[in-house]
Tab-separated table of C-alpha atoms in Angstrom:
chain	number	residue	atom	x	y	z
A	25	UNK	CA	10.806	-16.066	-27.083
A	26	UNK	CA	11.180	-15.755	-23.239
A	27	UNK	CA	13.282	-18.458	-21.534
A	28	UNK	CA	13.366	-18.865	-17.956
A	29	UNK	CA	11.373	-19.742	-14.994
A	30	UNK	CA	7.682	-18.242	-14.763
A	31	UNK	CA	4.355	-19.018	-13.206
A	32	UNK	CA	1.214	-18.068	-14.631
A	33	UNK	CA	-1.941	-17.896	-12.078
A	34	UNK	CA	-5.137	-17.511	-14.181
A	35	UNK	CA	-7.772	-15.189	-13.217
A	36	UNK	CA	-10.410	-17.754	-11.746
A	37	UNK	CA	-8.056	-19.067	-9.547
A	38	UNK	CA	-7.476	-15.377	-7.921
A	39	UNK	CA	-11.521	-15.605	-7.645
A	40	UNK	CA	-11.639	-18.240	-5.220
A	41	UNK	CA	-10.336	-16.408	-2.030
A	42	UNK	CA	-12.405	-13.750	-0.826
A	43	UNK	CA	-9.947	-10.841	0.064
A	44	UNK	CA	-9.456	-7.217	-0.354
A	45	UNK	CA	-5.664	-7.927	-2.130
A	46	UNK	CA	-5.751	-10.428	-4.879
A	47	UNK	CA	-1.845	-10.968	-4.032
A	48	UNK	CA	-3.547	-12.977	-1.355
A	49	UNK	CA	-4.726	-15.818	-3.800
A	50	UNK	CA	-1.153	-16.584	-4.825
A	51	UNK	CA	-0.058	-18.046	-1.817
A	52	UNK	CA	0.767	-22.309	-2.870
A	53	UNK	CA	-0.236	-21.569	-6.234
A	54	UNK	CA	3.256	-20.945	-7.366
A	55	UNK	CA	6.796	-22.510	-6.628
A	56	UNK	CA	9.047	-20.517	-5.052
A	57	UNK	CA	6.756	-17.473	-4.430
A	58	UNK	CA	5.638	-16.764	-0.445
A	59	UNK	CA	2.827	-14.450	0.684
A	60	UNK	CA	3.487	-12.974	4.086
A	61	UNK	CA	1.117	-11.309	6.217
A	62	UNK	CA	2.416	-9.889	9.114
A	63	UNK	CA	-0.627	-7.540	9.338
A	64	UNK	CA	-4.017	-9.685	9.333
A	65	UNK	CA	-5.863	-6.024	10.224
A	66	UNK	CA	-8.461	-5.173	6.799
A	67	UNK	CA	-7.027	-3.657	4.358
A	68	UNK	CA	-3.493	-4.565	4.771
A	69	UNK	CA	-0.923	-5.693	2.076
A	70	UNK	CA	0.687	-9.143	1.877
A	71	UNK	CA	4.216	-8.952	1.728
A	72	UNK	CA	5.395	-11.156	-1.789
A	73	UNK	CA	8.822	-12.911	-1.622
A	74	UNK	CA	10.415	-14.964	-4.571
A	75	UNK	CA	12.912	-17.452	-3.850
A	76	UNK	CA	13.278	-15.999	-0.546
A	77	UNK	CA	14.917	-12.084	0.551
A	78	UNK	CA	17.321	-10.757	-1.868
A	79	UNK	CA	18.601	-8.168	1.023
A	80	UNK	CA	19.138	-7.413	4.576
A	81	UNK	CA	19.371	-4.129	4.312
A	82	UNK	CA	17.337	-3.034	0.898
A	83	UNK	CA	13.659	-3.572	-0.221
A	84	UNK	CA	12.751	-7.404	-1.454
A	85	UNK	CA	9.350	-6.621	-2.647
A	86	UNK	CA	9.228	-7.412	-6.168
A	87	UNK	CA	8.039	-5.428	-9.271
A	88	UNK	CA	4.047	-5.528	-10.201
A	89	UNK	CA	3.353	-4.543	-13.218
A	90	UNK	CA	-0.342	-3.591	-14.654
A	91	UNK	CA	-0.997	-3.554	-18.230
A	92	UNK	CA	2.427	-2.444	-19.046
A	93	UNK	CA	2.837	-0.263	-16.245
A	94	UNK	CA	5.246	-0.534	-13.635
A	95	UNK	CA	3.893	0.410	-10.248
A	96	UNK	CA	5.817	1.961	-8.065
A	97	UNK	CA	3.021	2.310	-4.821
A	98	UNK	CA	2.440	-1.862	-5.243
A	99	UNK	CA	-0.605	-1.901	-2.890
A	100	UNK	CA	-2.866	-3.340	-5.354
A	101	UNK	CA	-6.122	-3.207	-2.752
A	102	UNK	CA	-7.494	-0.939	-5.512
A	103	UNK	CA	-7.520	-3.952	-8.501
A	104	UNK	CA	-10.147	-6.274	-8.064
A	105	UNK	CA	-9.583	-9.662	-8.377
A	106	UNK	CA	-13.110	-10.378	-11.036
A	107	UNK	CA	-11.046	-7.820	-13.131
A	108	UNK	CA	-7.852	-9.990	-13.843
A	109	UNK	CA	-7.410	-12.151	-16.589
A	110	UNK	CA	-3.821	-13.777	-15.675
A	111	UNK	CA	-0.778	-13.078	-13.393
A	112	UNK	CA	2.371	-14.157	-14.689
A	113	UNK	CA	5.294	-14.383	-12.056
A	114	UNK	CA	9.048	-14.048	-13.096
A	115	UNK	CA	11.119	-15.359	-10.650
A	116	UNK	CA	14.785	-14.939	-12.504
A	117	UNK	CA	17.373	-12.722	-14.156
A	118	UNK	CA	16.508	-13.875	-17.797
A	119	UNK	CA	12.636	-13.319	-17.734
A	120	UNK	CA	13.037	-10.001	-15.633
A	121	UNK	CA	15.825	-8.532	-17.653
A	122	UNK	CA	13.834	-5.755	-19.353
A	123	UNK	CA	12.956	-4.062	-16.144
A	124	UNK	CA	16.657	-3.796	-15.422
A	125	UNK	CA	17.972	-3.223	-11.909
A	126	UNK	CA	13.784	-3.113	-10.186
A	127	UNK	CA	13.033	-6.426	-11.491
A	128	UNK	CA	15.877	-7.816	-8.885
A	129	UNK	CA	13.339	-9.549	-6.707
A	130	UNK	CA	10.980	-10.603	-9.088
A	131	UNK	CA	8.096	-9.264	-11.351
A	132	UNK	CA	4.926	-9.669	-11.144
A	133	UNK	CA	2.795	-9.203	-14.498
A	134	UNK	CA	-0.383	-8.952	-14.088
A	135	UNK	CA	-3.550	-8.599	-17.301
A	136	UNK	CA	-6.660	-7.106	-16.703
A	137	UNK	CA	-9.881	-8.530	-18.789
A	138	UNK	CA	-11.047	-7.529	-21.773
A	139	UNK	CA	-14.194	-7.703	-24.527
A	140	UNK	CA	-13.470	-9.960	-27.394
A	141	UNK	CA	-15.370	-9.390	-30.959
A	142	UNK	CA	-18.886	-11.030	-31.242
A	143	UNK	CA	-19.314	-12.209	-27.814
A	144	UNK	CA	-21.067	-9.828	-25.701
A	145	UNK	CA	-21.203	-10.448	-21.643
A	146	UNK	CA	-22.425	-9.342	-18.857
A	147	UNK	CA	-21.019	-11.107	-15.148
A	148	UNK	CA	-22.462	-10.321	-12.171
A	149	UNK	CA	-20.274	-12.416	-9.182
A	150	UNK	CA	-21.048	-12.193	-5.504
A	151	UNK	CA	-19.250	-13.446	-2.626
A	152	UNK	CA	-19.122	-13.616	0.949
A	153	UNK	CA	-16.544	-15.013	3.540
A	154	UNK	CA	-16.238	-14.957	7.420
A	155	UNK	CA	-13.171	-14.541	9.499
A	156	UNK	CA	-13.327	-16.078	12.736
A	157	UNK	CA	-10.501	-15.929	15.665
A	158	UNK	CA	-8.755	-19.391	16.421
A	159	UNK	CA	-6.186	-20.162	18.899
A	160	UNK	CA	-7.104	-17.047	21.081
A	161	UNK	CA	-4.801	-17.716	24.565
A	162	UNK	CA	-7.018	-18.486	27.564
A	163	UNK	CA	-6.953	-15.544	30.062
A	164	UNK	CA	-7.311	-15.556	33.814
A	165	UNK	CA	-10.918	-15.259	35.342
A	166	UNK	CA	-11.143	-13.257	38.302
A	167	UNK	CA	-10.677	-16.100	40.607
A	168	UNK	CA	-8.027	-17.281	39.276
A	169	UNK	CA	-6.260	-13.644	38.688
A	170	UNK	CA	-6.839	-13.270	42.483
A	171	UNK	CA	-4.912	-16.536	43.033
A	172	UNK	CA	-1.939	-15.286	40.991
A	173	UNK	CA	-1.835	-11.930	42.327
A	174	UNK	CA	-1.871	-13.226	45.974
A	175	UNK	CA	0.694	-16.089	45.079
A	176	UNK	CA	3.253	-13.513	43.905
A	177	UNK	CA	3.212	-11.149	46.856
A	178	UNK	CA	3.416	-14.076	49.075
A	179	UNK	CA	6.446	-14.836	47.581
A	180	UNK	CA	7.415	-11.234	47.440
A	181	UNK	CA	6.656	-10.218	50.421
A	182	UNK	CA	5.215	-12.514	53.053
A	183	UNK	CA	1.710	-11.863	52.438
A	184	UNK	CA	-1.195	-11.885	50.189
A	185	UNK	CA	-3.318	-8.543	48.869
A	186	UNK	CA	-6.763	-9.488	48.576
A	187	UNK	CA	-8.590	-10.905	52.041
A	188	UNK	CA	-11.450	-11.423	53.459
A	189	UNK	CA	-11.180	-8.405	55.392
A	190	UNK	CA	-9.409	-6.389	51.895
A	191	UNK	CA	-11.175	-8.112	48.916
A	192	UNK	CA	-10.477	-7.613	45.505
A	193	UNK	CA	-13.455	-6.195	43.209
A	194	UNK	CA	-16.365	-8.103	42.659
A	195	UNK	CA	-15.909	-7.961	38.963
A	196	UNK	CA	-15.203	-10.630	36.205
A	197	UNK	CA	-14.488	-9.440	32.911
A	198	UNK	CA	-13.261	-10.831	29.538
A	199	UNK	CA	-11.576	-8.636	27.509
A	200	UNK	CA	-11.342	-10.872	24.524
A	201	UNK	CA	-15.161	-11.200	24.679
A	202	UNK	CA	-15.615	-7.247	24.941
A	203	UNK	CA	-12.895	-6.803	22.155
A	204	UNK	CA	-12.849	-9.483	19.799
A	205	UNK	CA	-16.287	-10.463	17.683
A	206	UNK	CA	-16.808	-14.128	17.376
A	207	UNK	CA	-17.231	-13.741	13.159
A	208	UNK	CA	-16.131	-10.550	10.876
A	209	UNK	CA	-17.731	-10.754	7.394
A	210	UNK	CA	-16.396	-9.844	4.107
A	211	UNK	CA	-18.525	-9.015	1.174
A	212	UNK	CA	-17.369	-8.950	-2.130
A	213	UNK	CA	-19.798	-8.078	-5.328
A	214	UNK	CA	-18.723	-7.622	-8.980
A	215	UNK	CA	-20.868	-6.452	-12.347
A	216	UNK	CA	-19.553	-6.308	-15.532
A	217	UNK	CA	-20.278	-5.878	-19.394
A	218	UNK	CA	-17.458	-7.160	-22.269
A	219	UNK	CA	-17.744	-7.855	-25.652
A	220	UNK	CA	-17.021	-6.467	-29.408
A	221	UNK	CA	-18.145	-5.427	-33.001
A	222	UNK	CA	-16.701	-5.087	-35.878
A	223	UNK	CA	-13.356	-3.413	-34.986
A	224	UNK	CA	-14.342	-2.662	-31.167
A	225	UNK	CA	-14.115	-4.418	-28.454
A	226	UNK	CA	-14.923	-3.249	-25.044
A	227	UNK	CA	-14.930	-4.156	-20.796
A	228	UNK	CA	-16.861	-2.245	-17.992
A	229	UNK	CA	-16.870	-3.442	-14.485
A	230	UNK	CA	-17.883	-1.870	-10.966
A	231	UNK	CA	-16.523	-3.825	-7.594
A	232	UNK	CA	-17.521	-3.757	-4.142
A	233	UNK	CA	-16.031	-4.842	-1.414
A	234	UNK	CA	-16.047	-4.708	2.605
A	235	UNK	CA	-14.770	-6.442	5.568
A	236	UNK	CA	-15.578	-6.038	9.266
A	237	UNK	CA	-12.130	-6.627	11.383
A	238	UNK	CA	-12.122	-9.370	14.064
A	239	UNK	CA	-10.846	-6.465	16.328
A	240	UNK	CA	-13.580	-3.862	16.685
A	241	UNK	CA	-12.796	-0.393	15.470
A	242	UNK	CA	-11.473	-1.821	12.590
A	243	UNK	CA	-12.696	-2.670	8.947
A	244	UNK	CA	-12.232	-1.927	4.990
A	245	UNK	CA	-14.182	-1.194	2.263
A	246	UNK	CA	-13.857	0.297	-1.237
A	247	UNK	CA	-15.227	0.408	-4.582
A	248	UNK	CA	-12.960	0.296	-8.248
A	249	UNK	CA	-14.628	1.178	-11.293
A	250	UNK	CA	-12.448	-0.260	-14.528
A	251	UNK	CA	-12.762	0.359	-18.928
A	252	UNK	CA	-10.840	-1.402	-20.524
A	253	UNK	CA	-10.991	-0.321	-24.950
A	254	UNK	CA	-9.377	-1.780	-27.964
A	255	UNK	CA	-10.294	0.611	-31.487
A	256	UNK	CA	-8.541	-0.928	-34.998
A	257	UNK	CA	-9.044	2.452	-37.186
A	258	UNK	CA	-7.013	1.188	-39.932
A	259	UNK	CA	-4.912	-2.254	-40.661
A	260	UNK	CA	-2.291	-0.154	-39.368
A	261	UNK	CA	-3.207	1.625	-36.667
A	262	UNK	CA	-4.888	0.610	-33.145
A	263	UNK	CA	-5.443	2.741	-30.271
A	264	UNK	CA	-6.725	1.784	-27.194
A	265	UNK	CA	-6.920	2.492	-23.390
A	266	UNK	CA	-6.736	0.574	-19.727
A	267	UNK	CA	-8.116	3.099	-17.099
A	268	UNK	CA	-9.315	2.523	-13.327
A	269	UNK	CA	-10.738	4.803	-10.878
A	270	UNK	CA	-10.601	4.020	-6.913
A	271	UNK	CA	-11.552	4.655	-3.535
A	272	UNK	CA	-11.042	3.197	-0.181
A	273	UNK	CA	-11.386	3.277	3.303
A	274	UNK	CA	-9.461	1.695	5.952
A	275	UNK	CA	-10.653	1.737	9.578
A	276	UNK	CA	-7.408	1.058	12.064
A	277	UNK	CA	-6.884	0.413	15.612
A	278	UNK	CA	-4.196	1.892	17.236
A	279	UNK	CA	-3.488	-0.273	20.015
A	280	UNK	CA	-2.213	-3.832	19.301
A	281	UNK	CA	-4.331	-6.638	20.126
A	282	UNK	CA	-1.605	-8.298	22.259
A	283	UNK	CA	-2.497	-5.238	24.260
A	284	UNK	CA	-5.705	-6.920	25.487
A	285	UNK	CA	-3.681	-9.777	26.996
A	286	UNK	CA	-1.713	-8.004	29.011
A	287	UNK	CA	-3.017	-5.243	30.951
A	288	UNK	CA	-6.865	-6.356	30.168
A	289	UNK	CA	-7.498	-7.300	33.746
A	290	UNK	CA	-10.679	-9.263	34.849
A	291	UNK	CA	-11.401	-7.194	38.265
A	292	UNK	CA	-11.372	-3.859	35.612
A	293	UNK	CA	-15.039	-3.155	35.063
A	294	UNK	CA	-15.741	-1.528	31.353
A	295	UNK	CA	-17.777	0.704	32.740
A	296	UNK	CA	-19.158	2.524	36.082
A	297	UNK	CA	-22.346	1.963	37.867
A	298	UNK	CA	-23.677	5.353	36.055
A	299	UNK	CA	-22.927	4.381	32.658
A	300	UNK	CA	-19.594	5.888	32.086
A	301	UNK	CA	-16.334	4.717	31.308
A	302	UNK	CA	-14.206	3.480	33.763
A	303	UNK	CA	-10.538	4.622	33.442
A	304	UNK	CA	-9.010	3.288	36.746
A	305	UNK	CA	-5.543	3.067	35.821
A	306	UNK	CA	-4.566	1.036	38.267
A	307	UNK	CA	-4.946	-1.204	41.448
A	308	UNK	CA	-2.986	0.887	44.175
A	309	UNK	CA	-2.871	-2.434	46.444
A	310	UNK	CA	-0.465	-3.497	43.403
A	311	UNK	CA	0.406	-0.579	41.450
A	312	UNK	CA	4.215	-1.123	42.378
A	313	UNK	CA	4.336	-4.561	40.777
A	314	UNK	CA	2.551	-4.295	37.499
A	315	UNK	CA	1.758	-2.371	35.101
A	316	UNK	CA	-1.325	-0.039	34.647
A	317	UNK	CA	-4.071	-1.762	32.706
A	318	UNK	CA	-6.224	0.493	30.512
A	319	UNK	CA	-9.704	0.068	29.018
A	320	UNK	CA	-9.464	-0.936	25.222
A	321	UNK	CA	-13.439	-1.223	24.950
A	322	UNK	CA	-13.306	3.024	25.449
A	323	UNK	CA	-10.300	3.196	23.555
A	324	UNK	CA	-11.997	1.691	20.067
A	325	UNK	CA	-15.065	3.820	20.703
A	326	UNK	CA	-13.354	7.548	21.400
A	327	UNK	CA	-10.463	6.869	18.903
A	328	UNK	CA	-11.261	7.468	15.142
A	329	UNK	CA	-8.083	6.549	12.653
A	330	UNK	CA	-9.003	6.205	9.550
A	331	UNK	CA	-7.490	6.307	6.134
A	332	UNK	CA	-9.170	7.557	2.724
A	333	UNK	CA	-7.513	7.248	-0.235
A	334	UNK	CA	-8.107	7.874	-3.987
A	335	UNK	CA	-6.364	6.404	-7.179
A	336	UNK	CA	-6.602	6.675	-11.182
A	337	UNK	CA	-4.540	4.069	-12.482
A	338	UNK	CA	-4.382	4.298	-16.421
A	339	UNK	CA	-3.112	4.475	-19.783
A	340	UNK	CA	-3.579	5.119	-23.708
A	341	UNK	CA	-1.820	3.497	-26.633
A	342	UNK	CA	-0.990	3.309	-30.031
A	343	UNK	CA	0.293	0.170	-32.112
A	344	UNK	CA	1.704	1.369	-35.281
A	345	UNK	CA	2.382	-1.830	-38.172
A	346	UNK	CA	5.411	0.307	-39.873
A	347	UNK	CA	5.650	-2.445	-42.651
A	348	UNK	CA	5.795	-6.236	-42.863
A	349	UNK	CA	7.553	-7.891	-39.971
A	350	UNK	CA	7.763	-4.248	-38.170
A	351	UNK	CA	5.878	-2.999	-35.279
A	352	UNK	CA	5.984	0.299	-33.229
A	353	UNK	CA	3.820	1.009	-29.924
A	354	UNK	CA	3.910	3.785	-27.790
A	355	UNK	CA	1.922	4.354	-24.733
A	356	UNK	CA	1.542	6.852	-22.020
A	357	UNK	CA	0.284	5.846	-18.325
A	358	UNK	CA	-0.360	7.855	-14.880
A	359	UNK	CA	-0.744	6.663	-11.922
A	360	UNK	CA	-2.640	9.443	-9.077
A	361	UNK	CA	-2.839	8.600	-5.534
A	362	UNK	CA	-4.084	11.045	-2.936
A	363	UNK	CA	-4.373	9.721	0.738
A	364	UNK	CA	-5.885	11.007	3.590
A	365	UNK	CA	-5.198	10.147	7.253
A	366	UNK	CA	-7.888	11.664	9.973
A	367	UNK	CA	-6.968	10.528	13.428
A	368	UNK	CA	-8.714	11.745	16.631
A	369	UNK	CA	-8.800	10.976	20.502
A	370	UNK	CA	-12.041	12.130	21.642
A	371	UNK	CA	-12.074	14.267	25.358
A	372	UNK	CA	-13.016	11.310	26.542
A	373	UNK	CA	-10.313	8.857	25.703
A	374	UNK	CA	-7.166	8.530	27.908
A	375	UNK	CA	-5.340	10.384	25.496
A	376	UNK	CA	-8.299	13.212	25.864
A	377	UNK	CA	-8.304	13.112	29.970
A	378	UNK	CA	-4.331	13.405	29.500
A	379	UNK	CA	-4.357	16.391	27.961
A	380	UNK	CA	-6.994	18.113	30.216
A	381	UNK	CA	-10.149	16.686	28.682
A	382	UNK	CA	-9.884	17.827	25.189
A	383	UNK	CA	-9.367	15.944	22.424
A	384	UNK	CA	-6.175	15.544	20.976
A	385	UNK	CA	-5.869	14.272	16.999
A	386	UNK	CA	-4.120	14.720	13.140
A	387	UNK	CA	-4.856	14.975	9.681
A	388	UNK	CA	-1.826	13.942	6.935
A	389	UNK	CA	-2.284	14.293	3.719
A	390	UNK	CA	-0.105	11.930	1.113
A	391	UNK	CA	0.058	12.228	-3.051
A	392	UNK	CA	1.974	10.257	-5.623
A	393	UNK	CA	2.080	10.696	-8.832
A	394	UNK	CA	3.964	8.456	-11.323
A	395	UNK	CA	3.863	9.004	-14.720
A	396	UNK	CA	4.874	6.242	-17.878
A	397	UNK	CA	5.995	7.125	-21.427
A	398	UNK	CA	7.185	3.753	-23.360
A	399	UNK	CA	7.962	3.560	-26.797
A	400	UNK	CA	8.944	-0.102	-28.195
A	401	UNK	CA	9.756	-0.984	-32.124
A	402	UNK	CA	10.111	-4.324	-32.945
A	403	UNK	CA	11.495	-6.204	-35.797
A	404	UNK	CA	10.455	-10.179	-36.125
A	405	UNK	CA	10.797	-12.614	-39.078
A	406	UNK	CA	10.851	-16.370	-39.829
A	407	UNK	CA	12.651	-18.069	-42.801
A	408	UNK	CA	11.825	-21.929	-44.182
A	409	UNK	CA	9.738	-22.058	-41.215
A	410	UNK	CA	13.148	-23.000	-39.128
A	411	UNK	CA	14.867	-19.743	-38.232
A	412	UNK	CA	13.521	-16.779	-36.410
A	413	UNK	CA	14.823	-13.760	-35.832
A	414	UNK	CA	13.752	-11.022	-33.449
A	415	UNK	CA	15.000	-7.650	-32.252
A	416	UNK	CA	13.076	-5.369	-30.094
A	417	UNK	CA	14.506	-1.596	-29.945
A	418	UNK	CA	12.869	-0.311	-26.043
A	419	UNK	CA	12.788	3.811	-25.000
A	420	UNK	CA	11.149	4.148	-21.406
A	421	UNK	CA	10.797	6.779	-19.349
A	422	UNK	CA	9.256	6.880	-16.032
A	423	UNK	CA	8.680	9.846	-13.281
A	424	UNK	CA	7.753	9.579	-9.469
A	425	UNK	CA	6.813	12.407	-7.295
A	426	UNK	CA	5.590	11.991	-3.387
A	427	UNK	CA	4.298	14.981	-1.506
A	428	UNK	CA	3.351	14.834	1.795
A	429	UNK	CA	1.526	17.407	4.497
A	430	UNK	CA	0.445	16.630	8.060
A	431	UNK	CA	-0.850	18.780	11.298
A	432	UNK	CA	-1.242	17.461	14.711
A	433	UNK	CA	-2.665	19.238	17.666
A	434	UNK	CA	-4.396	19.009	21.137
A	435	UNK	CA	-6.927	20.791	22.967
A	436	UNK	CA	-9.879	20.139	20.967
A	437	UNK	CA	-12.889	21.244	22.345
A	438	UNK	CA	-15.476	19.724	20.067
A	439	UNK	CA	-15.464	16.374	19.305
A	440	UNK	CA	-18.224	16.883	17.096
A	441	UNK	CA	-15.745	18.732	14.712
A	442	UNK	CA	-12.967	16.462	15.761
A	443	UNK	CA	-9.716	17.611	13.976
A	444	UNK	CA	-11.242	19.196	11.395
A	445	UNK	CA	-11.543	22.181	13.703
A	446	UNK	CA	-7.558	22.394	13.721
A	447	UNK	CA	-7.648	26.207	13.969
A	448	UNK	CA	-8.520	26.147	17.778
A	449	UNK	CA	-5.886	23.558	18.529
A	450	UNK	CA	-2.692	24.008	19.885
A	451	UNK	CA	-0.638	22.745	16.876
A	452	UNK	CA	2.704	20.852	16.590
């Protein structure tokens, strides 16, 4: 019997918060367990701490574990949340021992759905959400920017910039306005069929999901496909398999919001009079005082970094009953991930103009591969209905392998191919 402290979240609680990371859902649902997210961008993964950092120096992030299988890439934006029937959180030594030395800060169990005999179902869930800014800081209009500008060079130097006869531009702009969209949505859509026959039983689900970032130029989407299958050939014998199939797409800006507030000046126009951008790095009246602002309206629209990735997540098992009171299961599980990274400044961006008008960009490509043999016998027995006895005999084996490949260059001179023309680029 496990002894010891644990939380169990069931699966329709997970349901209730519309997010690309069902981690997200456990946040005040369970004593002792934080969700932190540093990163509010789409497609970004909550940090999980129970009972607090084990480390300074070494990784707190504790063990999640899928239908028996220890992940060791924990980004679980590729499970949906309609697909989870409980998450069970150990938070000590006692109920984490098995996993020895990687259950330190916790684990994290979590149990997909599946069909049960005679009931057959089919779910179709929808869901939408907004995100909306709050809090945003209140910036300087261009009157009052004027104001300030002219106040500190009084003080500096004895006299003001801007004039009557040397006026400052005759432009007012808000960056957060141009930047920042008043309502992101997230969409979230789920079908699937369960049930079970004789000695069958059976799940098949499809999700969909997508959310538009408060910050343009950035968003996430992706779509899982899930079986789930449970065969009894004999009294003795059950096979069965869990097996998931991924992709996603993460859309990320580069520069950090923060970067709005403070060199997104209100006298900087967005664009000139003939349509184009406007890259005026600076005021020269001030240049020697402040920094050069930048145009981050441009920046989101000639900068493409975006991340595709791919994952099988799955197993197959036997359960063998050896003879009364004695079991034996064995399973094998993989889990694939390719990633790729495309990132391009187009010859128009500042990063283009830098480099003499060309674009400049990257591509990386990421695998991992972990692979799962487990082999458990188990011995359990119960005399006079007052003493129980059980030993459980556990051989596990587990193999990770990361590769990684990446190619920058600049001097692009088609930003049609982008850097997928990396032949004609000087390389680095």
């Amino acid at each position: 019997d496990l002894t010891g402290s644990v939380s169990q979240i069931k699966g329709d609680v997970l349901t209730t918060v519309t997010s690309s990371n069902p981690l997200e859902a456990v946040q005040g649902r369970a004593a002792g367990v934080a969700v932190l997210n540093n990163d509010s961008s789409p497609g970004s993964s909550p940090k999980i701490r129970i009972r607090g950092n084990g480390s300074v120096s070494a990784g707190n992030d504790p063990l999640i574990v899928v239908d028996g299988f220890p992940l060791v890439n924990s980004n679980l934006n590729d499970i949906s949340a309609n697909d989870i029937e409980s998450m069970e959180i150990l938070k000590d030594a006692s109920s984490a021992a098995i996993y020895g030395s990687r259950g330190a800060n916790g684990v994290i169990l979590i149990t997909t759905k599946k069909g049960k005999k005679g009931q057959n179902n089919m779910e179709i869930v929808g869901t939408q959400g907004i995100s909306t800014p709050t809090r945003l800081p209140k910036t300087l209009n261009r009157d009052n920017f004027i104001k300030f500008i002219n106040d500190a060079y009084t003080y500096s130097t004895g006299k003001p910039v801007y004039s009557a006869t040397n006026p400052a531009p005759n432009i007012n702009v808000n960056w957060q306005h141009e930047v920042i969209r008043n309502m992101a949505l997230m969409q979230n859509y789920s079908l699937s069929f369960s049930g079970g026959k004789d000695n069958t039983t059976y799940l098949l689900s499809g999700n969909l999901f997508s959310q538009d970032g408060i910050v343009e130029a950035s968003g996430f989407k992706k779509m899982t496909l899930r079986t789930n299958l449970n065969h009894e050939f004999k009294s003795w014998l059950t096979v069965g398999t869990h097996l998931q199939v991924g992709r996603s797409q993460r859309d990320i800006r580069n520069n950090p919001t923060s970067d709005i507030f403070r060199y997104g000046w209100p006298t900087i126009p967005v664009r000139n009079s003939d349509g184009s951008w406007h890259y005026a790095t600076e005021d020269p009246k001030i240049s020697s005082y402040f920094e050069g602002t930048w145009n981050p309206v441009s920046e989101a629209a000639e900068m493409t970094n975006q991340i595709s990735s791919d994952r099988i997540l799955g197993d197959v098992y036997a359960h063998f009953k050896l003879a009364k009171n004695l079991t034996f299961k064995t399973n094998y599980g993989v889990d694939v991930s390719n990633e790729k990274q495309y990132e391009y400044y187009t010859s128009k961006s500042t990063a283009g103009i830098g480099s003499g008008s060309t674009g400049t960009g990257s591509q990386y490509y990421r695998r991992q591969t972990s692979q799962l043999t487990d082999n458990i016998l188990s011995y359990s027995n119960t005399w006079n209905d007052k003493h129980s006895f059980t030993a459980t005999g556990v051989y596990s084996w587990q193999e990770y392998v990361y590769e990684d490949l990446g190619v920058r260059g600049s001097g692009f001179q088609n930003d049609a191919t982008g850097a997928n023309d990396i032949t004609y680029a000087d390389r680095s």
